[in-house]
mmCIF file of N, CA, C and O in Angstrom:
data_model
loop_
_atom_site.group_PDB
_atom_site.id
_atom_site.type_symbol
_atom_site.label_atom_id
_atom_site.label_comp_id
_atom_site.label_asym_id
_atom_site.label_seq_id
_atom_site.Cartn_x
_atom_site.Cartn_y
_atom_site.Cartn_z
ATOM 1 N N MET N 550 -13.583 -49.517 2.771
ATOM 2 C CA MET N 550 -12.368 -48.944 3.324
ATOM 3 C C MET N 550 -11.745 -47.927 2.376
ATOM 4 O O MET N 550 -11.401 -46.847 2.775
ATOM 5 N N LYS N 551 -11.598 -48.290 1.115
ATOM 6 C CA LYS N 551 -10.960 -47.396 0.162
ATOM 7 C C LYS N 551 -11.794 -46.157 -0.090
ATOM 8 O O LYS N 551 -11.269 -45.078 -0.266
ATOM 9 N N VAL N 552 -13.113 -46.293 -0.074
ATOM 10 C CA VAL N 552 -13.992 -45.148 -0.303
ATOM 11 C C VAL N 552 -13.835 -44.147 0.837
ATOM 12 O O VAL N 552 -13.747 -42.946 0.624
ATOM 13 N N GLN N 553 -13.760 -44.626 2.062
ATOM 14 C CA GLN N 553 -13.596 -43.737 3.207
ATOM 15 C C GLN N 553 -12.259 -43.015 3.143
ATOM 16 O O GLN N 553 -12.171 -41.837 3.459
ATOM 17 N N ALA N 554 -11.219 -43.720 2.725
ATOM 18 C CA ALA N 554 -9.894 -43.101 2.628
ATOM 19 C C ALA N 554 -9.908 -41.984 1.582
ATOM 20 O O ALA N 554 -9.320 -40.932 1.782
ATOM 21 N N MET N 555 -10.587 -42.193 0.464
ATOM 22 C CA MET N 555 -10.660 -41.172 -0.572
ATOM 23 C C MET N 555 -11.469 -39.970 -0.102
ATOM 24 O O MET N 555 -11.136 -38.837 -0.410
ATOM 25 N N GLU N 556 -12.522 -40.197 0.671
ATOM 26 C CA GLU N 556 -13.333 -39.095 1.172
ATOM 27 C C GLU N 556 -12.543 -38.222 2.132
ATOM 28 O O GLU N 556 -12.618 -37.006 2.081
ATOM 29 N N THR N 557 -11.763 -38.817 3.008
ATOM 30 C CA THR N 557 -10.989 -38.027 3.968
ATOM 31 C C THR N 557 -9.895 -37.233 3.266
ATOM 32 O O THR N 557 -9.624 -36.108 3.628
ATOM 33 N N SER N 558 -9.275 -37.826 2.225
ATOM 34 C CA SER N 558 -8.222 -37.095 1.524
ATOM 35 C C SER N 558 -8.803 -35.914 0.744
ATOM 36 O O SER N 558 -8.188 -34.867 0.665
ATOM 37 N N SER N 559 -9.997 -36.062 0.176
ATOM 38 C CA SER N 559 -10.606 -34.946 -0.545
ATOM 39 C C SER N 559 -11.020 -33.842 0.411
ATOM 40 O O SER N 559 -10.990 -32.668 0.069
ATOM 41 N N LYS N 560 -11.407 -34.192 1.627
ATOM 42 C CA LYS N 560 -11.755 -33.179 2.620
ATOM 43 C C LYS N 560 -10.518 -32.376 3.029
ATOM 44 O O LYS N 560 -10.588 -31.184 3.236
ATOM 45 N N GLN N 561 -9.390 -33.041 3.136
ATOM 46 C CA GLN N 561 -8.169 -32.361 3.549
ATOM 47 C C GLN N 561 -7.703 -31.370 2.499
ATOM 48 O O GLN N 561 -7.095 -30.367 2.824
ATOM 49 N N LEU N 562 -7.971 -31.612 1.234
ATOM 50 C CA LEU N 562 -7.564 -30.693 0.192
ATOM 51 C C LEU N 562 -8.311 -29.367 0.303
ATOM 52 O O LEU N 562 -7.797 -28.332 -0.082
ATOM 53 N N GLY N 563 -9.520 -29.376 0.839
ATOM 54 C CA GLY N 563 -10.306 -28.163 0.953
ATOM 55 C C GLY N 563 -9.981 -27.321 2.169
ATOM 56 O O GLY N 563 -10.528 -26.241 2.332
ATOM 57 N N ASN N 564 -9.107 -27.785 3.042
ATOM 58 C CA ASN N 564 -8.820 -27.069 4.278
ATOM 59 C C ASN N 564 -7.575 -26.198 4.200
ATOM 60 O O ASN N 564 -7.059 -25.775 5.222
ATOM 61 N N LYS N 565 -7.089 -25.908 3.021
ATOM 62 C CA LYS N 565 -5.900 -25.075 2.894
ATOM 63 C C LYS N 565 -6.275 -23.615 3.123
ATOM 64 O O LYS N 565 -7.321 -23.157 2.682
ATOM 65 N N ARG N 566 -5.386 -22.892 3.803
ATOM 66 C CA ARG N 566 -5.653 -21.483 4.063
ATOM 67 C C ARG N 566 -5.431 -20.660 2.805
ATOM 68 O O ARG N 566 -4.521 -20.920 2.031
ATOM 69 N N LYS N 567 -6.269 -19.658 2.623
ATOM 70 C CA LYS N 567 -6.139 -18.728 1.507
ATOM 71 C C LYS N 567 -6.020 -17.329 2.082
ATOM 72 O O LYS N 567 -6.768 -16.955 2.986
ATOM 73 N N LEU N 568 -5.063 -16.566 1.579
ATOM 74 C CA LEU N 568 -4.846 -15.196 2.039
ATOM 75 C C LEU N 568 -4.828 -14.262 0.833
ATOM 76 O O LEU N 568 -4.410 -14.650 -0.260
ATOM 77 N N VAL N 569 -5.262 -13.027 1.055
ATOM 78 C CA VAL N 569 -5.259 -12.004 0.013
ATOM 79 C C VAL N 569 -4.320 -10.901 0.453
ATOM 80 O O VAL N 569 -4.387 -10.424 1.594
ATOM 81 N N GLY N 570 -3.434 -10.471 -0.450
ATOM 82 C CA GLY N 570 -2.483 -9.419 -0.123
ATOM 83 C C GLY N 570 -1.940 -8.769 -1.381
ATOM 84 O O GLY N 570 -2.391 -9.043 -2.496
ATOM 85 N N PHE N 571 -0.947 -7.899 -1.182
ATOM 86 C CA PHE N 571 -0.338 -7.159 -2.274
ATOM 87 C C PHE N 571 1.113 -7.593 -2.462
ATOM 88 O O PHE N 571 1.826 -7.821 -1.483
ATOM 89 N N VAL N 572 1.539 -7.674 -3.715
ATOM 90 C CA VAL N 572 2.912 -8.051 -4.034
ATOM 91 C C VAL N 572 3.822 -6.863 -3.749
ATOM 92 O O VAL N 572 3.577 -5.758 -4.234
ATOM 93 N N VAL N 573 4.863 -7.075 -2.930
ATOM 94 C CA VAL N 573 5.807 -6.008 -2.605
ATOM 95 C C VAL N 573 7.166 -6.232 -3.240
ATOM 96 O O VAL N 573 7.973 -5.312 -3.311
ATOM 97 N N SER N 574 7.431 -7.463 -3.726
ATOM 98 C CA SER N 574 8.701 -7.742 -4.380
ATOM 99 C C SER N 574 8.525 -8.895 -5.361
ATOM 100 O O SER N 574 7.831 -9.870 -5.067
ATOM 101 N N ASP N 575 9.166 -8.754 -6.527
ATOM 102 C CA ASP N 575 9.167 -9.841 -7.505
ATOM 103 C C ASP N 575 10.559 -10.038 -8.091
ATOM 104 O O ASP N 575 10.722 -10.468 -9.209
ATOM 105 N N LYS N 576 11.586 -9.732 -7.306
ATOM 106 C CA LYS N 576 12.961 -9.780 -7.792
ATOM 107 C C LYS N 576 13.487 -11.200 -7.976
ATOM 108 O O LYS N 576 14.305 -11.447 -8.848
ATOM 109 N N CYS N 577 13.039 -12.134 -7.145
ATOM 110 C CA CYS N 577 13.525 -13.507 -7.241
ATOM 111 C C CYS N 577 12.880 -14.228 -8.414
ATOM 112 O O CYS N 577 11.775 -13.896 -8.839
ATOM 113 N N GLU N 578 13.556 -15.238 -8.909
ATOM 114 C CA GLU N 578 13.039 -16.061 -10.006
ATOM 115 C C GLU N 578 11.916 -16.954 -9.494
ATOM 116 O O GLU N 578 12.116 -17.719 -8.552
ATOM 117 N N LYS N 579 10.727 -16.860 -10.075
ATOM 118 C CA LYS N 579 9.552 -17.666 -9.749
ATOM 119 C C LYS N 579 9.103 -17.505 -8.293
ATOM 120 O O LYS N 579 8.501 -18.409 -7.719
ATOM 121 N N THR N 580 9.389 -16.358 -7.681
ATOM 122 C CA THR N 580 9.006 -16.103 -6.297
ATOM 123 C C THR N 580 8.501 -14.679 -6.167
ATOM 124 O O THR N 580 9.063 -13.761 -6.754
ATOM 125 N N ILE N 581 7.435 -14.510 -5.382
ATOM 126 C CA ILE N 581 6.941 -13.176 -5.059
ATOM 127 C C ILE N 581 6.848 -13.058 -3.546
ATOM 128 O O ILE N 581 6.706 -14.059 -2.841
ATOM 129 N N VAL N 582 6.942 -11.831 -3.056
ATOM 130 C CA VAL N 582 6.753 -11.562 -1.635
ATOM 131 C C VAL N 582 5.437 -10.801 -1.512
ATOM 132 O O VAL N 582 5.237 -9.770 -2.154
ATOM 133 N N VAL N 583 4.531 -11.353 -0.695
ATOM 134 C CA VAL N 583 3.186 -10.808 -0.548
ATOM 135 C C VAL N 583 3.009 -10.313 0.877
ATOM 136 O O VAL N 583 3.308 -11.025 1.832
ATOM 137 N N THR N 584 2.524 -9.068 1.024
ATOM 138 C CA THR N 584 2.206 -8.516 2.338
ATOM 139 C C THR N 584 0.712 -8.672 2.582
ATOM 140 O O THR N 584 -0.101 -8.239 1.770
ATOM 141 N N VAL N 585 0.375 -9.284 3.713
ATOM 142 C CA VAL N 585 -1.024 -9.510 4.076
ATOM 143 C C VAL N 585 -1.323 -8.709 5.334
ATOM 144 O O VAL N 585 -0.604 -8.811 6.328
ATOM 145 N N GLU N 586 -2.390 -7.902 5.280
ATOM 146 C CA GLU N 586 -2.820 -7.124 6.442
ATOM 147 C C GLU N 586 -3.998 -7.818 7.112
ATOM 148 O O GLU N 586 -4.931 -8.249 6.431
ATOM 149 N N THR N 587 -3.936 -7.931 8.432
ATOM 150 C CA THR N 587 -5.051 -8.487 9.191
ATOM 151 C C THR N 587 -5.417 -7.525 10.306
ATOM 152 O O THR N 587 -4.579 -6.740 10.769
ATOM 153 N N LEU N 588 -6.665 -7.556 10.718
ATOM 154 C CA LEU N 588 -7.128 -6.742 11.833
ATOM 155 C C LEU N 588 -7.280 -7.648 13.050
ATOM 156 O O LEU N 588 -7.922 -8.695 12.981
ATOM 157 N N ILE N 589 -6.684 -7.229 14.171
ATOM 158 C CA ILE N 589 -6.857 -7.968 15.418
ATOM 159 C C ILE N 589 -7.428 -7.016 16.464
ATOM 160 O O ILE N 589 -7.193 -5.804 16.398
ATOM 161 N N LYS N 590 -8.179 -7.544 17.385
ATOM 162 C CA LYS N 590 -8.770 -6.731 18.439
ATOM 163 C C LYS N 590 -7.832 -6.725 19.641
ATOM 164 O O LYS N 590 -7.428 -7.784 20.126
ATOM 165 N N HIS N 591 -7.464 -5.545 20.108
ATOM 166 C CA HIS N 591 -6.583 -5.425 21.262
ATOM 167 C C HIS N 591 -7.320 -5.920 22.502
ATOM 168 O O HIS N 591 -8.473 -5.538 22.742
ATOM 169 N N PRO N 592 -6.684 -6.754 23.336
ATOM 170 C CA PRO N 592 -7.399 -7.346 24.467
ATOM 171 C C PRO N 592 -7.847 -6.339 25.532
ATOM 172 O O PRO N 592 -8.889 -6.528 26.156
ATOM 173 N N HIS N 593 -7.083 -5.274 25.744
ATOM 174 C CA HIS N 593 -7.446 -4.316 26.793
ATOM 175 C C HIS N 593 -8.118 -3.067 26.242
ATOM 176 O O HIS N 593 -9.070 -2.551 26.829
ATOM 177 N N LEU N 594 -7.607 -2.565 25.133
ATOM 178 C CA LEU N 594 -8.145 -1.329 24.572
ATOM 179 C C LEU N 594 -9.427 -1.549 23.780
ATOM 180 O O LEU N 594 -10.152 -0.595 23.508
ATOM 181 N N LYS N 595 -9.695 -2.780 23.366
ATOM 182 C CA LYS N 595 -10.902 -3.148 22.623
ATOM 183 C C LYS N 595 -11.031 -2.414 21.289
ATOM 184 O O LYS N 595 -12.118 -2.157 20.814
ATOM 185 N N LYS N 596 -9.895 -2.032 20.706
ATOM 186 C CA LYS N 596 -9.936 -1.411 19.392
ATOM 187 C C LYS N 596 -9.149 -2.288 18.420
ATOM 188 O O LYS N 596 -8.311 -3.082 18.835
ATOM 189 N N TYR N 597 -9.436 -2.129 17.136
ATOM 190 C CA TYR N 597 -8.808 -2.961 16.129
ATOM 191 C C TYR N 597 -7.493 -2.356 15.653
ATOM 192 O O TYR N 597 -7.394 -1.155 15.438
ATOM 193 N N ILE N 598 -6.493 -3.219 15.494
ATOM 194 C CA ILE N 598 -5.146 -2.805 15.104
ATOM 195 C C ILE N 598 -4.765 -3.580 13.842
ATOM 196 O O ILE N 598 -5.038 -4.776 13.736
ATOM 197 N N LYS N 599 -4.129 -2.889 12.888
ATOM 198 C CA LYS N 599 -3.655 -3.548 11.674
ATOM 199 C C LYS N 599 -2.322 -4.231 11.946
ATOM 200 O O LYS N 599 -1.427 -3.653 12.542
ATOM 201 N N ARG N 600 -2.205 -5.461 11.477
ATOM 202 C CA ARG N 600 -0.953 -6.200 11.545
ATOM 203 C C ARG N 600 -0.567 -6.605 10.128
ATOM 204 O O ARG N 600 -1.429 -7.047 9.351
ATOM 205 N N LYS N 601 0.705 -6.479 9.800
ATOM 206 C CA LYS N 601 1.199 -6.862 8.481
ATOM 207 C C LYS N 601 2.175 -8.018 8.625
ATOM 208 O O LYS N 601 2.949 -8.065 9.567
ATOM 209 N N LYS N 602 2.115 -8.937 7.667
ATOM 210 C CA LYS N 602 3.055 -10.049 7.646
ATOM 211 C C LYS N 602 3.402 -10.347 6.200
ATOM 212 O O LYS N 602 2.550 -10.261 5.311
ATOM 213 N N LYS N 603 4.667 -10.687 5.954
ATOM 214 C CA LYS N 603 5.133 -10.994 4.606
ATOM 215 C C LYS N 603 5.217 -12.498 4.413
ATOM 216 O O LYS N 603 5.669 -13.227 5.294
ATOM 217 N N PHE N 604 4.774 -12.944 3.253
ATOM 218 C CA PHE N 604 4.845 -14.349 2.881
ATOM 219 C C PHE N 604 5.541 -14.458 1.536
ATOM 220 O O PHE N 604 5.273 -13.673 0.627
ATOM 221 N N MET N 605 6.409 -15.461 1.397
ATOM 222 C CA MET N 605 7.022 -15.755 0.106
ATOM 223 C C MET N 605 6.158 -16.813 -0.573
ATOM 224 O O MET N 605 5.812 -17.822 0.032
ATOM 225 N N ALA N 606 5.799 -16.553 -1.831
ATOM 226 C CA ALA N 606 4.917 -17.459 -2.565
ATOM 227 C C ALA N 606 5.538 -17.842 -3.899
ATOM 228 O O ALA N 606 6.296 -17.061 -4.484
ATOM 229 N N HIS N 607 5.195 -19.028 -4.350
ATOM 230 C CA HIS N 607 5.707 -19.543 -5.621
ATOM 231 C C HIS N 607 4.852 -19.023 -6.770
ATOM 232 O O HIS N 607 3.636 -19.168 -6.765
ATOM 233 N N ASP N 608 5.499 -18.372 -7.740
ATOM 234 C CA ASP N 608 4.836 -17.848 -8.938
ATOM 235 C C ASP N 608 5.506 -18.501 -10.147
ATOM 236 O O ASP N 608 6.476 -17.972 -10.686
ATOM 237 N N PRO N 609 5.030 -19.672 -10.599
ATOM 238 C CA PRO N 609 5.761 -20.448 -11.604
ATOM 239 C C PRO N 609 5.921 -19.751 -12.955
ATOM 240 O O PRO N 609 6.893 -19.990 -13.657
ATOM 241 N N GLU N 610 5.011 -18.869 -13.333
ATOM 242 C CA GLU N 610 5.084 -18.228 -14.645
ATOM 243 C C GLU N 610 5.569 -16.787 -14.586
ATOM 244 O O GLU N 610 5.536 -16.088 -15.590
ATOM 245 N N ASN N 611 5.981 -16.311 -13.431
ATOM 246 C CA ASN N 611 6.437 -14.929 -13.248
ATOM 247 C C ASN N 611 5.419 -13.926 -13.805
ATOM 248 O O ASN N 611 5.766 -12.980 -14.489
ATOM 249 N N GLN N 612 4.138 -14.123 -13.492
ATOM 250 C CA GLN N 612 3.086 -13.281 -14.034
ATOM 251 C C GLN N 612 2.764 -12.082 -13.160
ATOM 252 O O GLN N 612 2.085 -11.162 -13.615
ATOM 253 N N CYS N 613 3.250 -12.040 -11.928
ATOM 254 C CA CYS N 613 2.930 -10.945 -11.008
ATOM 255 C C CYS N 613 3.995 -9.866 -11.045
ATOM 256 O O CYS N 613 5.171 -10.131 -11.285
ATOM 257 N N SER N 614 3.558 -8.648 -10.770
ATOM 258 C CA SER N 614 4.488 -7.530 -10.631
ATOM 259 C C SER N 614 4.135 -6.779 -9.354
ATOM 260 O O SER N 614 3.108 -7.046 -8.725
ATOM 261 N N ILE N 615 4.974 -5.848 -8.980
ATOM 262 C CA ILE N 615 4.787 -5.110 -7.731
ATOM 263 C C ILE N 615 3.480 -4.329 -7.782
ATOM 264 O O ILE N 615 3.174 -3.666 -8.770
ATOM 265 N N GLY N 616 2.690 -4.432 -6.715
ATOM 266 C CA GLY N 616 1.429 -3.712 -6.615
ATOM 267 C C GLY N 616 0.212 -4.540 -6.965
ATOM 268 O O GLY N 616 -0.919 -4.098 -6.742
ATOM 269 N N ASP N 617 0.388 -5.736 -7.495
ATOM 270 C CA ASP N 617 -0.753 -6.590 -7.841
ATOM 271 C C ASP N 617 -1.428 -7.103 -6.576
ATOM 272 O O ASP N 617 -0.769 -7.407 -5.579
ATOM 273 N N LYS N 618 -2.757 -7.205 -6.626
ATOM 274 C CA LYS N 618 -3.511 -7.812 -5.532
ATOM 275 C C LYS N 618 -3.692 -9.278 -5.893
ATOM 276 O O LYS N 618 -4.234 -9.601 -6.960
ATOM 277 N N VAL N 619 -3.218 -10.178 -5.023
ATOM 278 C CA VAL N 619 -3.208 -11.604 -5.334
ATOM 279 C C VAL N 619 -3.800 -12.422 -4.196
ATOM 280 O O VAL N 619 -3.894 -11.962 -3.058
ATOM 281 N N GLN N 620 -4.186 -13.651 -4.538
ATOM 282 C CA GLN N 620 -4.625 -14.619 -3.541
ATOM 283 C C GLN N 620 -3.596 -15.739 -3.523
ATOM 284 O O GLN N 620 -3.242 -16.282 -4.575
ATOM 285 N N ILE N 621 -3.097 -16.072 -2.320
ATOM 286 C CA ILE N 621 -2.141 -17.164 -2.175
ATOM 287 C C ILE N 621 -2.783 -18.281 -1.366
ATOM 288 O O ILE N 621 -3.699 -18.035 -0.572
ATOM 289 N N ILE N 622 -2.301 -19.496 -1.589
ATOM 290 C CA ILE N 622 -2.870 -20.664 -0.936
ATOM 291 C C ILE N 622 -1.735 -21.475 -0.324
ATOM 292 O O ILE N 622 -0.619 -21.487 -0.843
ATOM 293 N N GLU N 623 -2.037 -22.130 0.797
ATOM 294 C CA GLU N 623 -1.045 -22.969 1.459
ATOM 295 C C GLU N 623 -0.605 -24.099 0.535
ATOM 296 O O GLU N 623 -1.401 -24.614 -0.247
ATOM 297 N N HIS N 624 0.659 -24.477 0.649
ATOM 298 C CA HIS N 624 1.222 -25.504 -0.225
ATOM 299 C C HIS N 624 2.299 -26.240 0.560
ATOM 300 O O HIS N 624 2.734 -25.774 1.603
ATOM 301 N N ARG N 625 2.731 -27.354 0.025
ATOM 302 C CA ARG N 625 3.832 -28.059 0.690
ATOM 303 C C ARG N 625 5.090 -27.193 0.605
ATOM 304 O O ARG N 625 5.222 -26.367 -0.311
ATOM 305 N N PRO N 626 6.040 -27.349 1.521
ATOM 306 C CA PRO N 626 7.251 -26.519 1.479
ATOM 307 C C PRO N 626 8.027 -26.709 0.178
ATOM 308 O O PRO N 626 8.355 -27.825 -0.209
ATOM 309 N N ILE N 627 8.302 -25.597 -0.497
ATOM 310 C CA ILE N 627 9.063 -25.621 -1.739
ATOM 311 C C ILE N 627 10.524 -25.333 -1.437
ATOM 312 O O ILE N 627 11.422 -25.869 -2.060
ATOM 313 N N SER N 628 10.761 -24.452 -0.461
ATOM 314 C CA SER N 628 12.113 -24.159 0.014
ATOM 315 C C SER N 628 12.011 -23.841 1.502
ATOM 316 O O SER N 628 10.958 -24.049 2.111
ATOM 317 N N ALA N 629 13.076 -23.333 2.079
ATOM 318 C CA ALA N 629 13.093 -23.082 3.516
ATOM 319 C C ALA N 629 12.067 -22.038 3.941
ATOM 320 O O ALA N 629 11.463 -22.141 5.003
ATOM 321 N N ARG N 630 11.841 -21.014 3.103
ATOM 322 C CA ARG N 630 10.915 -19.933 3.465
ATOM 323 C C ARG N 630 9.661 -19.886 2.600
ATOM 324 O O ARG N 630 8.761 -19.102 2.878
ATOM 325 N N LYS N 631 9.589 -20.697 1.565
ATOM 326 C CA LYS N 631 8.486 -20.631 0.609
ATOM 327 C C LYS N 631 7.520 -21.791 0.840
ATOM 328 O O LYS N 631 7.793 -22.924 0.472
ATOM 329 N N LYS N 632 6.363 -21.490 1.456
ATOM 330 C CA LYS N 632 5.361 -22.503 1.766
ATOM 331 C C LYS N 632 3.984 -22.117 1.236
ATOM 332 O O LYS N 632 2.972 -22.655 1.670
ATOM 333 N N TRP N 633 3.937 -21.152 0.330
ATOM 334 C CA TRP N 633 2.688 -20.667 -0.252
ATOM 335 C C TRP N 633 2.803 -20.710 -1.761
ATOM 336 O O TRP N 633 3.894 -20.670 -2.318
ATOM 337 N N HIS N 634 1.658 -20.769 -2.438
ATOM 338 C CA HIS N 634 1.607 -20.853 -3.888
ATOM 339 C C HIS N 634 0.602 -19.812 -4.390
ATOM 340 O O HIS N 634 -0.438 -19.605 -3.768
ATOM 341 N N LEU N 635 0.913 -19.169 -5.505
ATOM 342 C CA LEU N 635 0.013 -18.188 -6.091
ATOM 343 C C LEU N 635 -1.237 -18.900 -6.594
ATOM 344 O O LEU N 635 -1.157 -19.835 -7.390
ATOM 345 N N ASN N 636 -2.408 -18.474 -6.117
ATOM 346 C CA ASN N 636 -3.661 -19.076 -6.552
ATOM 347 C C ASN N 636 -4.245 -18.313 -7.736
ATOM 348 O O ASN N 636 -4.539 -18.900 -8.769
ATOM 349 N N LYS N 637 -4.394 -16.992 -7.586
ATOM 350 C CA LYS N 637 -4.884 -16.175 -8.710
ATOM 351 C C LYS N 637 -4.536 -14.718 -8.486
ATOM 352 O O LYS N 637 -4.314 -14.279 -7.356
ATOM 353 N N VAL N 638 -4.479 -13.993 -9.589
ATOM 354 C CA VAL N 638 -4.247 -12.551 -9.551
ATOM 355 C C VAL N 638 -5.633 -11.902 -9.548
ATOM 356 O O VAL N 638 -6.403 -12.062 -10.502
ATOM 357 N N ILE N 639 -5.949 -11.180 -8.481
ATOM 358 C CA ILE N 639 -7.252 -10.557 -8.366
ATOM 359 C C ILE N 639 -7.308 -9.262 -9.155
ATOM 360 O O ILE N 639 -8.275 -8.993 -9.867
ATOM 361 N N GLU N 640 -6.250 -8.456 -9.019
ATOM 362 C CA GLU N 640 -6.240 -7.148 -9.673
ATOM 363 C C GLU N 640 -4.806 -6.798 -10.047
ATOM 364 O O GLU N 640 -3.913 -6.870 -9.231
ATOM 365 N N LYS N 641 -4.602 -6.428 -11.314
ATOM 366 C CA LYS N 641 -3.279 -6.035 -11.778
ATOM 367 C C LYS N 641 -3.004 -4.579 -11.401
ATOM 368 O O LYS N 641 -3.917 -3.752 -11.364
ATOM 369 N N ALA N 642 -1.742 -4.270 -11.127
ATOM 370 C CA ALA N 642 -1.343 -2.901 -10.823
ATOM 371 C C ALA N 642 -1.360 -2.055 -12.100
ATOM 372 O O ALA N 642 -1.103 -2.567 -13.185
ATOM 373 N N VAL N 643 -1.650 -0.794 -11.939
ATOM 374 C CA VAL N 643 -1.724 0.092 -13.103
ATOM 375 C C VAL N 643 -0.363 0.638 -13.426
ATOM 376 O O VAL N 643 0.492 0.841 -12.678
#
């Protein structure tokens, strides 16, 4: 019984969503705002359209600055709007 419970919990840890985007704001303490672009296919026109969405992510060490390319991962809610956590900095801004 306990082995099965541990296996299911480890599987759930691997199902967190990961998104890649660019930092557009780092004004808040330990928080960054990341813009993520996705491509969706229009149902009638059959062409791809860019969609942008902003996510607030937790940056505990304040290591990101505006323009950095980062990967964020789903996390438990930290505040009312902050439900993502900084996973890694892919590319620093010049």
